[in-house]
Coordinates of C-alpha atoms in Angstrom, one line a residue:
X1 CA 26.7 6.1 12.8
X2 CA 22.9 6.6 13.7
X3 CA 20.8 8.8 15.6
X4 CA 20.3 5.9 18.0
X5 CA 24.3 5.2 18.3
X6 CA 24.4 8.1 20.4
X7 CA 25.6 7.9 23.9
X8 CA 23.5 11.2 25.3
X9 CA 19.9 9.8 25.1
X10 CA 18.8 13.2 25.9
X11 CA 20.4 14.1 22.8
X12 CA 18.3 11.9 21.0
X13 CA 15.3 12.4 21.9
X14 CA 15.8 16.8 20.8
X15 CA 17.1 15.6 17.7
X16 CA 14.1 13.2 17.3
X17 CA 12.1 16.0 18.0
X18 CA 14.2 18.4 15.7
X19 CA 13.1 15.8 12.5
X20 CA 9.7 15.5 13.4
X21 CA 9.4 19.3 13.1
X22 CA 11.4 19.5 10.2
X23 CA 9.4 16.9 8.5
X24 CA 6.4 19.2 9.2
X25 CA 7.8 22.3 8.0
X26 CA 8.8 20.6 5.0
X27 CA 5.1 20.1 3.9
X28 CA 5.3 24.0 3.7
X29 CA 7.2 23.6 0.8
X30 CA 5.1 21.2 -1.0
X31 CA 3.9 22.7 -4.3
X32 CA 6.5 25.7 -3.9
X33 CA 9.9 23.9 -4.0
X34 CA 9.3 22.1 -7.6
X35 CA 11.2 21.2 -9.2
X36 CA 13.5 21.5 -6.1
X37 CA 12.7 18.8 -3.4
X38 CA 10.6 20.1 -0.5
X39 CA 13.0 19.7 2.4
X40 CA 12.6 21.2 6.2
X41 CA 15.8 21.8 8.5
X42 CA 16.0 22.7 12.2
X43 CA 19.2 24.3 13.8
X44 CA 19.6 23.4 17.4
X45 CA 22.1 25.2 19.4
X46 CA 24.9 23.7 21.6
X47 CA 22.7 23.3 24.3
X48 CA 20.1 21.3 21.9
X49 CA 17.1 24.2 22.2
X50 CA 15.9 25.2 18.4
X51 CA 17.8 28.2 17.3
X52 CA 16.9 27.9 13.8
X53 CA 14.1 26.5 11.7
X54 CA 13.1 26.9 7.8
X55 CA 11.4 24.9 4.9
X56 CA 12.8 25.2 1.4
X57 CA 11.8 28.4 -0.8
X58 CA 10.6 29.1 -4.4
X59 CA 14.0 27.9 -6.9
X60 CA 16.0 30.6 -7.2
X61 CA 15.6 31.0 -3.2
X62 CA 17.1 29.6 -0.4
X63 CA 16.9 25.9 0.4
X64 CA 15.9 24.8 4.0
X65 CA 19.2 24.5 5.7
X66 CA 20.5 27.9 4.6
X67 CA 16.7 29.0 6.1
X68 CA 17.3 27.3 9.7
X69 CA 21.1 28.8 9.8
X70 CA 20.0 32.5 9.0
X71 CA 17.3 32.0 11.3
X72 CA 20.1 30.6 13.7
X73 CA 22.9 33.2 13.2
X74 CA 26.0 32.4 15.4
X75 CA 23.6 30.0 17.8
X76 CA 24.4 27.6 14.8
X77 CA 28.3 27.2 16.0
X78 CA 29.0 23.9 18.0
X79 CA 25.3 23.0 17.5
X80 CA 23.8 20.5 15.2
X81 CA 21.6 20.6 12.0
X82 CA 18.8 18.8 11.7
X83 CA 17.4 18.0 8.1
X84 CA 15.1 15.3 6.3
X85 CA 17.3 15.4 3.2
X86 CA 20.8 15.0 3.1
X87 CA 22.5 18.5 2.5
X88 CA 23.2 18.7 -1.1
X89 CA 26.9 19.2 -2.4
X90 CA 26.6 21.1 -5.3
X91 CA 26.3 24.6 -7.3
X92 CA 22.6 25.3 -9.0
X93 CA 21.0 28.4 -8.3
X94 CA 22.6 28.4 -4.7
X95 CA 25.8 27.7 -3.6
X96 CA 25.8 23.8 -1.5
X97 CA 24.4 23.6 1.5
X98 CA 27.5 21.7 2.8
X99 CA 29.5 24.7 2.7
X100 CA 26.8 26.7 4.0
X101 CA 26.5 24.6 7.1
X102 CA 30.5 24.7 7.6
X103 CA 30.6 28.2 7.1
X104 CA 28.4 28.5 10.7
X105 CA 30.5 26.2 12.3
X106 CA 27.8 23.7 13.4
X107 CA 29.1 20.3 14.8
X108 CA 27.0 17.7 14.2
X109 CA 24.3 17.0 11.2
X110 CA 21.6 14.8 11.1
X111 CA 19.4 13.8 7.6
X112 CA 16.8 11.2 7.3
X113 CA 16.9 10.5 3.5
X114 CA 19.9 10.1 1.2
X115 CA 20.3 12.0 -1.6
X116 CA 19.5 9.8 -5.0
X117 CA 20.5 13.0 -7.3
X118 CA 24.0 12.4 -8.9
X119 CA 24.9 15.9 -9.3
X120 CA 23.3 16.9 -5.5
X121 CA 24.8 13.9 -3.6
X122 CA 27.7 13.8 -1.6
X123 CA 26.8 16.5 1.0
X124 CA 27.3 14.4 3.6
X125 CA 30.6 12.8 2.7
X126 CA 31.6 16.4 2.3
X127 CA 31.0 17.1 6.3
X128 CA 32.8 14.3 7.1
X129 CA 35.9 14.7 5.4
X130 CA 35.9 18.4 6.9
X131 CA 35.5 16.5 10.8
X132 CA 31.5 17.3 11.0
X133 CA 30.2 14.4 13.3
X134 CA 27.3 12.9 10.3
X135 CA 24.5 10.5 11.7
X136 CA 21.9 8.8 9.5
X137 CA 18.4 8.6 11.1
X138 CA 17.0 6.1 12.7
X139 CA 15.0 3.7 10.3
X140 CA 11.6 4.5 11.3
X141 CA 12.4 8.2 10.9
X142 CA 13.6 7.3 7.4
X143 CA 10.7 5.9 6.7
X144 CA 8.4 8.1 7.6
X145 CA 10.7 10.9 5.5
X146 CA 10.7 9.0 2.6
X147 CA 6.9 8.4 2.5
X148 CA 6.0 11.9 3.8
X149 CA 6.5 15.6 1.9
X150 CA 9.7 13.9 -0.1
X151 CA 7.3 11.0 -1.7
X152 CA 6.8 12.6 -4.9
X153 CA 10.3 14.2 -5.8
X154 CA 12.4 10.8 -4.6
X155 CA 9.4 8.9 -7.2
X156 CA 10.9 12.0 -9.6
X157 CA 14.6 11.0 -9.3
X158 CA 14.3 7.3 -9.4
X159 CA 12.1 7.2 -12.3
X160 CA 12.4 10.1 -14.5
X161 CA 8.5 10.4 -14.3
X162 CA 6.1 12.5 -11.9
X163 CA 4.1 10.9 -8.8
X164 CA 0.6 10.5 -10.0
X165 CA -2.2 10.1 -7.4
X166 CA -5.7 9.3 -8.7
X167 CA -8.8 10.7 -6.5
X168 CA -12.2 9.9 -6.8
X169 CA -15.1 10.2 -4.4
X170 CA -17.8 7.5 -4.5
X171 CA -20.3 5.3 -3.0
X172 CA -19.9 2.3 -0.6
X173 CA -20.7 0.1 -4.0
X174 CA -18.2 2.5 -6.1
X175 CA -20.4 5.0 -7.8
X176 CA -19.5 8.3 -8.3
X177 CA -23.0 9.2 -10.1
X178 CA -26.2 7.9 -9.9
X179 CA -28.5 6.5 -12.3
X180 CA -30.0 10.1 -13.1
X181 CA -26.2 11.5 -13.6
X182 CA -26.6 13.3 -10.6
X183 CA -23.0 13.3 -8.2
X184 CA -22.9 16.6 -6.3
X185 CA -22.1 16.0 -3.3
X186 CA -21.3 12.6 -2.7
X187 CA -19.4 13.5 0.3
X188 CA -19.8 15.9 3.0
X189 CA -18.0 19.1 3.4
X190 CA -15.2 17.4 5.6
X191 CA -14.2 15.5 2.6
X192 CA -14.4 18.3 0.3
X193 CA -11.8 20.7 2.7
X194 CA -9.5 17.8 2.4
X195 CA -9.5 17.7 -1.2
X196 CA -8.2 21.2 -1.2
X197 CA -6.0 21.3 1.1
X198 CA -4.4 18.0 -1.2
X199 CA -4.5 20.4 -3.9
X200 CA -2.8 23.1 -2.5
X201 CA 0.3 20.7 -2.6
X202 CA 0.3 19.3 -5.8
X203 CA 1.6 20.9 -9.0
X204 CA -0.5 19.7 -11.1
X205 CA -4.2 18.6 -11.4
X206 CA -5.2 16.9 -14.6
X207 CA -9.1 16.1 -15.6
X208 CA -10.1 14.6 -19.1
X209 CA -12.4 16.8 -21.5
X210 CA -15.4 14.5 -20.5
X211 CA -15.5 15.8 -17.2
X212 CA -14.2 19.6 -18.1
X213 CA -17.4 19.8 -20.6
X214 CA -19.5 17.8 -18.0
X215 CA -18.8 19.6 -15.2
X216 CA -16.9 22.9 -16.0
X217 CA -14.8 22.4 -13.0
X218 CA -12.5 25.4 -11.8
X219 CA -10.5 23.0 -10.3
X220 CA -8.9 25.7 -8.1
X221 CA -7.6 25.2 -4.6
X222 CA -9.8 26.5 -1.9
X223 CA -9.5 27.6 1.8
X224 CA -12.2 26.6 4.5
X225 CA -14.0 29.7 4.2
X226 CA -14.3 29.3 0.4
X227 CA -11.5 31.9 -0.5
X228 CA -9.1 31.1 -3.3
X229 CA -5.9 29.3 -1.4
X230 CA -2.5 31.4 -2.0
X231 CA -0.8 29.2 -4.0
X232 CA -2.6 27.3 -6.8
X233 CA -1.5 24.3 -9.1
X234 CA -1.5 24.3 -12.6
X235 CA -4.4 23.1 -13.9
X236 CA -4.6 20.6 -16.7
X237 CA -7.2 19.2 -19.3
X238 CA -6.0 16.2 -20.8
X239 CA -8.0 15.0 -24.4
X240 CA -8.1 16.3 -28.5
X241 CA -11.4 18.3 -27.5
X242 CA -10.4 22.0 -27.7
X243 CA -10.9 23.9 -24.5
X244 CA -13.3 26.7 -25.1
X245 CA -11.8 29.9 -24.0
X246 CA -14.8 30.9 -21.3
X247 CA -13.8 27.4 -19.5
X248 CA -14.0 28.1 -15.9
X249 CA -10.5 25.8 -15.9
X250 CA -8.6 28.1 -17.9
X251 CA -9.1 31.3 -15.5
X252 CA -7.0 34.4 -15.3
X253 CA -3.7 33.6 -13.5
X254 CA -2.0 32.1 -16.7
X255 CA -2.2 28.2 -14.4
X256 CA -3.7 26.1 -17.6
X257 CA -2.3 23.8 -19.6
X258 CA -4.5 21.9 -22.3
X259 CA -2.7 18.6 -22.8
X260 CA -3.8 17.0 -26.4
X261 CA -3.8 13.6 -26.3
X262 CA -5.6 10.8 -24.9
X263 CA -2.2 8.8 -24.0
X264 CA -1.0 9.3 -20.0
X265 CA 2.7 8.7 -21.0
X266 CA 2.6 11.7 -23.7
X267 CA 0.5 13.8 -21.1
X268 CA 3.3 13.4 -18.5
X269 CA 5.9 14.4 -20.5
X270 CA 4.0 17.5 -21.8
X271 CA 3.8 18.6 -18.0
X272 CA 7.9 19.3 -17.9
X273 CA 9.2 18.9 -15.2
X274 CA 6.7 18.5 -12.4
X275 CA 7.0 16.4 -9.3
X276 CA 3.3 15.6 -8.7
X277 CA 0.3 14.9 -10.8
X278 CA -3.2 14.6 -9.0
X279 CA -5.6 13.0 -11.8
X280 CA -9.1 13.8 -11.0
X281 CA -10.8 13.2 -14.1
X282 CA -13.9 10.8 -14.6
X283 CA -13.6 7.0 -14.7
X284 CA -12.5 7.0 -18.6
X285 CA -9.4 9.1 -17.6
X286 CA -8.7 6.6 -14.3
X287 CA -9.1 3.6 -16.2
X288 CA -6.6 5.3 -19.0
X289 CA -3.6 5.7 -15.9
X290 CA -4.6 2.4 -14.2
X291 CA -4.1 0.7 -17.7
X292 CA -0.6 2.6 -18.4
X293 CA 0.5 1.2 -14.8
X294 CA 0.6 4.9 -13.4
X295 CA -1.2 5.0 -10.5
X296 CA 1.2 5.2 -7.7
X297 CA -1.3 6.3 -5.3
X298 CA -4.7 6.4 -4.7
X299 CA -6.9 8.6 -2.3
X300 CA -10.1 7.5 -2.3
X301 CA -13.1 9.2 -0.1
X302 CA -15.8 6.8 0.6
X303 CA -19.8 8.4 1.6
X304 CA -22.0 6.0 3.6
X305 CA -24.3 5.5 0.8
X306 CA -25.4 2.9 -1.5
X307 CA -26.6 3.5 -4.7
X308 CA -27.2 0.5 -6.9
X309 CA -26.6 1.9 -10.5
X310 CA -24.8 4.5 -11.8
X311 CA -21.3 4.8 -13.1
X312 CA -18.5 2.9 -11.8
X313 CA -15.5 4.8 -10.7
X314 CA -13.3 3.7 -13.0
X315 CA -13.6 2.2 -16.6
X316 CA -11.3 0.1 -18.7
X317 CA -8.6 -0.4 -16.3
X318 CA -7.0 -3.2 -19.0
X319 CA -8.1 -5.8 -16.2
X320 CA -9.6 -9.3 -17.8
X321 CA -9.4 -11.7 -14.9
X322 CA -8.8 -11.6 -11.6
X323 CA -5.2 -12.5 -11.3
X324 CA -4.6 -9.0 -13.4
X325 CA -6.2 -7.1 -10.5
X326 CA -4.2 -3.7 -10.1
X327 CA -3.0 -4.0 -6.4
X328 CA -2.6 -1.6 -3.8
X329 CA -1.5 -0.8 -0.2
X330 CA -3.1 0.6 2.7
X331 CA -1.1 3.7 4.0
X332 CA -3.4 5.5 5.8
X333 CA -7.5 5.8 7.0
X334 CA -9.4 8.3 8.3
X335 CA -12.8 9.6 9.2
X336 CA -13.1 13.0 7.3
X337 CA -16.8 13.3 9.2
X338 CA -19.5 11.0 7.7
X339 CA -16.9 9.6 5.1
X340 CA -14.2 7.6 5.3
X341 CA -10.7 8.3 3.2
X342 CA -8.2 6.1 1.9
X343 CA -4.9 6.7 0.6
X344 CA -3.0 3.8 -0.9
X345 CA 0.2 2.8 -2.9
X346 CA 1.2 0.8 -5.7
X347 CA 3.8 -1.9 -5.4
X348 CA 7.0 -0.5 -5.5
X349 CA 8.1 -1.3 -9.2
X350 CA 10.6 0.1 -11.8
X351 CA 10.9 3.3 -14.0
X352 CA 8.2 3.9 -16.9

């Protein structure tokens, strides 16, 4: 049964509601959850008012339906849970969520996504059996689960490898220095907030040594006022150069990793277990991703200028004709002030 199934259309449209805001809350968890998928819940009482909402915690802490339901107390009973991941059925660090949502009685649950993990699955199977009414969301509002906060853990689970998006700021003609070297700032100051507040949810943020000896990039996550952010990703440097120890990269919170090699698959791997890679590096280090076919995304931030020469954004892609292009989707545009951003996907293809 779906969301839309429902005979109380006034009951669809809280619920509808309820997912929306639990798709936002999850975003709170991006960057915190990992490697635990960033999931937001909403508890609505029997009379379908919010009672309960929550975004999951750090592992080791409580996911996001066991949030919403001690936020809810005994409003949860006869009411319905609302969550953009299907409640997971087993024992980790935390008991399931299945049993959690029994144990305060609620009625009816509704999750967007399905659960791809084989040991987490079965949640909602679980509800069911124990007379819970179960509805699957409505197609759109899977979609728009599936491509939102959950993007990079479902890529995680179905192909064993993080989500890498590449990120590059550059001209109309696709320079991201000028002739003289020169490349600070491209873009305005709208473009750069952006940037940070992308890299407040990532894990991981990976440059090559070219651009780490270039540049001496901190490659920490910022707020508008110029403050360090809260939480920071771990920061990367991928190449056989040595990282001097007075690198600004390196810092003092313990968040580096030097990753020696000049091969994206054996980078990956040395990250562990992370759910999403943001490659920033210089066009070498794009070209080296776009060649190994791991681009999944790309967010590109476009200035109103034209330069004419300079470097190219990216280098050595392993494109010799045309036919070999690497293709990708338009998923979103924006104006971020004087520039214009981009965020695209690759083809949906299999695990590598």
């Amino acid at each position: 049964m779906t969301v839309s199934d429902a005979p109380d259309a006034g009951r669809r449209r809280r619920e509808r509601a309820a997912l929306a805001d639990a798709l936002r809350l999850s975003r709170s968890a991006l960057g915190v959850s990992t490697p635990n998928p960033p999931v937001g819940a909403v508890v609505l009482d029997p009379a379908g008012d919010v009672a309960g909402r929550g975004a999951t915690e750090a592992p080791g802490g409580r996911h996001a339906e066991v949030v919403a339901l001690d936020e809810a107390g005994g409003r949860a009973r006869g009411g319905t849970l609302v969550v953009t991941l299907e409640p997971c059925d087993h024992h980790g660090r935390t008991g399931p969520c299945s049993t959690r949502a029994l144990a305060a009685g609620v009625a009816r649950v509704v999750y967007a996504v399905e659960d791809p993990n084989p040991v987490a699955t079965g949640g909602s199977e679980t509800l069911r059996r124990a007379g819970v009414d179960v509805a699957r969301a409505d197609d759109d509002e899977v979609a728009a689960a599936g491509d939102g906060p959950l993007r990079a853990w479902l890529h995680r689970q179905r192909s064993g490898r993080p989500y890498v998006t590449w990120k590059y700021a550059a001209t109309l003609d696709g320079r991201v220095a000028a002739a003289d070297g020169t490349s600070r700032w491209i873009t305005g100051p709208e473009s750069r907030h952006h940037v940070h507040g992308r890299r407040r949810e990532v894990d991981v943020i990976v440059v090559g040594s070219g651009t780490r000896g270039a540049d001496d990039p901190s490659l920490t996550a910022r707020s508008v006022d110029g403050s360090p952010a809260r939480r920071q990703p771990l920061r990367a440097v991928m190449g056989l150069t040595e990282v001097p120890p007075t690198a600004a990269v390196r810092g003092s919170d313990g968040r580096f990793r030097h990753l020696p090699t000049r091969d994206p698959v054996e980078a990956l791997a040395l990250l562990g277990d992370v759910q999403h890679v943001l490659v920033e590096g210089g066009p070498r280090l794009a070209g080296a991703f776009l060649a190994a076919g791991l681009v999944d995304e790309v967010e590109a931030y476009l200035a109103p200028i034209v330069l004419g020469a300079g470097r190219s954004a990216v280098e050595d892609a392993g494109v010799g004709t045309l036919a070999a292009a690497h293709g990708f989707e338009v998923r979103e545009t924006a104006s971020l002030g004087p520039d214009v951003y981009l965020r695209l996907t690759a083809p949906t293809r299999g695990p590598r």
